[in-house]
Amino acid sequence: PTSASDWLLLPMKEPTQKDIAIGALGSALAGAIDDIVIRQNEDEVEGPITFIGMDTPHLPLEAVRESIYESSKNPSKAFICPATDGGYVLMSIPPAVGRTIPASEIFKASSKKFYL
């Protein structure tokens, strides 16, 4: 989508306090990717999956647009803007990633192949 009005905005399911305590953000993100891929298949739409950290209200819209553009033009690379606390501020995953790589594998640091 070229315009913010064309974006489909979905809230991510809130992780439990236990998930947060054990650092299960990767698991929560993988679940969100699975949900979005199902939705994209149902609606017959395709586009990058973009996550925005909830503690970044100052993030300019242009940065979001750039992440979507960059992850759209190169299907083998994600756009990640890391946060100082070890998390992320912004992350866009190319459209095909959720369909070709199991979401549960994308965020596993111990995986033999690091996908992002």
PDB file of C-alpha atoms in Angstrom:
ATOM      1  CA  PRO A   1       0.000   0.000   0.000  1.00  0.00           C
ATOM      2  CA  THR A   2       1.284   3.394  -0.954  1.00  0.00           C
ATOM      3  CA  SER A   3      -0.847   5.415   1.400  1.00  0.00           C
ATOM      4  CA  ALA A   4      -1.438   5.032   5.119  1.00  0.00           C
ATOM      5  CA  SER A   5      -5.177   4.946   4.392  1.00  0.00           C
ATOM      6  CA  ASP A   6      -4.604   1.669   2.493  1.00  0.00           C
ATOM      7  CA  TRP A   7      -3.038  -0.086   5.477  1.00  0.00           C
ATOM      8  CA  LEU A   8      -4.818  -2.772   7.446  1.00  0.00           C
ATOM      9  CA  LEU A   9      -4.150  -2.108  11.122  1.00  0.00           C
ATOM     10  CA  LEU A  10      -4.558  -4.998  13.527  1.00  0.00           C
ATOM     11  CA  PRO A  11      -3.770  -5.050  17.234  1.00  0.00           C
ATOM     12  CA  MET A  12      -1.416  -7.757  18.403  1.00  0.00           C
ATOM     13  CA  LYS A  13      -2.799 -10.134  20.981  1.00  0.00           C
ATOM     14  CA  GLU A  14      -1.612  -9.099  24.387  1.00  0.00           C
ATOM     15  CA  PRO A  15       0.925 -11.506  25.895  1.00  0.00           C
ATOM     16  CA  THR A  16       0.365 -12.703  29.424  1.00  0.00           C
ATOM     17  CA  GLN A  17       2.566 -11.457  32.265  1.00  0.00           C
ATOM     18  CA  LYS A  18       4.170 -14.911  32.318  1.00  0.00           C
ATOM     19  CA  ASP A  19       5.087 -14.584  28.620  1.00  0.00           C
ATOM     20  CA  ILE A  20       6.615 -11.193  29.294  1.00  0.00           C
ATOM     21  CA  ALA A  21       8.519 -12.491  32.318  1.00  0.00           C
ATOM     22  CA  ILE A  22      10.135 -15.293  30.308  1.00  0.00           C
ATOM     23  CA  GLY A  23      10.839 -13.066  27.320  1.00  0.00           C
ATOM     24  CA  ALA A  24       8.350 -14.677  24.953  1.00  0.00           C
ATOM     25  CA  LEU A  25       8.073 -11.723  22.583  1.00  0.00           C
ATOM     26  CA  GLY A  26       9.233 -13.921  19.701  1.00  0.00           C
ATOM     27  CA  SER A  27       6.408 -16.347  20.392  1.00  0.00           C
ATOM     28  CA  ALA A  28       3.870 -13.499  20.496  1.00  0.00           C
ATOM     29  CA  LEU A  29       5.208 -12.089  17.215  1.00  0.00           C
ATOM     30  CA  ALA A  30       5.103 -15.527  15.578  1.00  0.00           C
ATOM     31  CA  GLY A  31       1.467 -15.917  16.633  1.00  0.00           C
ATOM     32  CA  ALA A  32       0.678 -12.502  15.182  1.00  0.00           C
ATOM     33  CA  ILE A  33       2.320 -13.436  11.872  1.00  0.00           C
ATOM     34  CA  ASP A  34       0.256 -16.630  11.701  1.00  0.00           C
ATOM     35  CA  ASP A  35      -2.940 -14.634  12.346  1.00  0.00           C
ATOM     36  CA  ILE A  36      -2.047 -12.018   9.718  1.00  0.00           C
ATOM     37  CA  VAL A  37      -1.158 -14.602   7.057  1.00  0.00           C
ATOM     38  CA  ILE A  38      -4.556 -16.266   7.614  1.00  0.00           C
ATOM     39  CA  ARG A  39      -6.239 -12.865   7.262  1.00  0.00           C
ATOM     40  CA  GLN A  40      -4.238 -12.028   4.131  1.00  0.00           C
ATOM     41  CA  ASN A  41      -5.193 -15.364   2.568  1.00  0.00           C
ATOM     42  CA  GLU A  42      -8.875 -14.851   3.373  1.00  0.00           C
ATOM     43  CA  ASP A  43      -8.891 -11.298   1.983  1.00  0.00           C
ATOM     44  CA  GLU A  44      -6.587 -12.178  -0.940  1.00  0.00           C
ATOM     45  CA  VAL A  45      -4.179  -9.363  -0.100  1.00  0.00           C
ATOM     46  CA  GLU A  46      -0.444  -9.362   0.241  1.00  0.00           C
ATOM     47  CA  GLY A  47       1.983  -6.965   1.775  1.00  0.00           C
ATOM     48  CA  PRO A  48       4.707  -6.741   4.366  1.00  0.00           C
ATOM     49  CA  ILE A  49       3.861  -7.402   7.990  1.00  0.00           C
ATOM     50  CA  THR A  50       4.972  -4.467  10.098  1.00  0.00           C
ATOM     51  CA  PHE A  51       5.297  -4.348  13.872  1.00  0.00           C
ATOM     52  CA  ILE A  52       5.629  -1.063  15.726  1.00  0.00           C
ATOM     53  CA  GLY A  53       6.810  -1.023  19.325  1.00  0.00           C
ATOM     54  CA  MET A  54       4.145   0.304  21.657  1.00  0.00           C
ATOM     55  CA  ASP A  55       6.574   2.584  23.451  1.00  0.00           C
ATOM     56  CA  THR A  56       7.405   4.617  20.329  1.00  0.00           C
ATOM     57  CA  PRO A  57       4.630   7.216  19.903  1.00  0.00           C
ATOM     58  CA  HIS A  58       7.215   9.616  18.473  1.00  0.00           C
ATOM     59  CA  LEU A  59       7.949   7.367  15.482  1.00  0.00           C
ATOM     60  CA  PRO A  60       7.473   9.412  12.297  1.00  0.00           C
ATOM     61  CA  LEU A  61       5.038   8.117   9.689  1.00  0.00           C
ATOM     62  CA  GLU A  62       7.812   8.398   7.107  1.00  0.00           C
ATOM     63  CA  ALA A  63       9.849   5.774   9.004  1.00  0.00           C
ATOM     64  CA  VAL A  64       6.908   3.366   8.829  1.00  0.00           C
ATOM     65  CA  ARG A  65       6.500   4.028   5.106  1.00  0.00           C
ATOM     66  CA  GLU A  66      10.222   3.447   4.539  1.00  0.00           C
ATOM     67  CA  SER A  67      10.148   0.130   6.397  1.00  0.00           C
ATOM     68  CA  ILE A  68       7.212  -1.074   4.303  1.00  0.00           C
ATOM     69  CA  TYR A  69       8.870   0.054   1.077  1.00  0.00           C
ATOM     70  CA  GLU A  70      12.219  -1.546   1.925  1.00  0.00           C
ATOM     71  CA  SER A  71      10.724  -4.884   2.963  1.00  0.00           C
ATOM     72  CA  SER A  72       8.498  -4.906  -0.137  1.00  0.00           C
ATOM     73  CA  LYS A  73      11.265  -4.365  -2.659  1.00  0.00           C
ATOM     74  CA  ASN A  74      13.556  -7.115  -1.351  1.00  0.00           C
ATOM     75  CA  PRO A  75      11.700 -10.336  -0.463  1.00  0.00           C
ATOM     76  CA  SER A  76      14.676 -11.833   1.369  1.00  0.00           C
ATOM     77  CA  LYS A  77      15.346  -9.007   3.813  1.00  0.00           C
ATOM     78  CA  ALA A  78      13.458  -7.590   6.751  1.00  0.00           C
ATOM     79  CA  PHE A  79      13.674  -3.989   7.893  1.00  0.00           C
ATOM     80  CA  ILE A  80      14.454  -3.775  11.603  1.00  0.00           C
ATOM     81  CA  CYS A  81      15.026  -0.686  13.716  1.00  0.00           C
ATOM     82  CA  PRO A  82      16.339  -1.924  17.081  1.00  0.00           C
ATOM     83  CA  ALA A  83      15.541  -0.296  20.400  1.00  0.00           C
ATOM     84  CA  THR A  84      18.118   0.477  23.054  1.00  0.00           C
ATOM     85  CA  ASP A  85      16.511  -2.028  25.446  1.00  0.00           C
ATOM     86  CA  GLY A  86      17.163  -4.973  23.127  1.00  0.00           C
ATOM     87  CA  GLY A  87      13.715  -4.996  21.554  1.00  0.00           C
ATOM     88  CA  TYR A  88      12.617  -3.223  18.430  1.00  0.00           C
ATOM     89  CA  VAL A  89      11.094   0.116  17.527  1.00  0.00           C
ATOM     90  CA  LEU A  90       9.935  -0.932  14.077  1.00  0.00           C
ATOM     91  CA  MET A  91      10.110  -4.165  12.103  1.00  0.00           C
ATOM     92  CA  SER A  92       8.749  -4.976   8.636  1.00  0.00           C
ATOM     93  CA  ILE A  93       8.828  -8.516   7.330  1.00  0.00           C
ATOM     94  CA  PRO A  94       8.601  -9.180   3.571  1.00  0.00           C
ATOM     95  CA  PRO A  95       5.235 -10.479   2.359  1.00  0.00           C
ATOM     96  CA  ALA A  96       6.364 -14.014   1.535  1.00  0.00           C
ATOM     97  CA  VAL A  97       8.199 -14.700   4.798  1.00  0.00           C
ATOM     98  CA  GLY A  98       5.094 -15.645   6.770  1.00  0.00           C
ATOM     99  CA  ARG A  99       4.023 -17.983   3.987  1.00  0.00           C
ATOM    100  CA  THR A 100       7.351 -19.677   3.233  1.00  0.00           C
ATOM    101  CA  ILE A 101       8.984 -19.899   6.655  1.00  0.00           C
ATOM    102  CA  PRO A 102       7.075 -21.186   9.678  1.00  0.00           C
ATOM    103  CA  ALA A 103       6.446 -18.195  11.923  1.00  0.00           C
ATOM    104  CA  SER A 104       7.591 -20.214  14.918  1.00  0.00           C
ATOM    105  CA  GLU A 105      11.061 -20.422  13.300  1.00  0.00           C
ATOM    106  CA  ILE A 106      11.443 -16.750  12.376  1.00  0.00           C
ATOM    107  CA  PHE A 107      12.296 -15.462  15.845  1.00  0.00           C
ATOM    108  CA  LYS A 108      14.254 -18.418  17.209  1.00  0.00           C
ATOM    109  CA  ALA A 109      17.794 -17.285  17.948  1.00  0.00           C
ATOM    110  CA  SER A 110      18.789 -20.938  18.336  1.00  0.00           C
ATOM    111  CA  SER A 111      17.550 -21.834  14.865  1.00  0.00           C
ATOM    112  CA  LYS A 112      20.239 -23.197  12.531  1.00  0.00           C
ATOM    113  CA  LYS A 113      19.326 -20.501  10.030  1.00  0.00           C
ATOM    114  CA  PHE A 114      18.691 -16.987  11.263  1.00  0.00           C
ATOM    115  CA  TYR A 115      15.933 -15.720   9.032  1.00  0.00           C
ATOM    116  CA  LEU A 116      15.800 -12.031   9.929  1.00  0.00           C
TER     117      LEU A 116
END
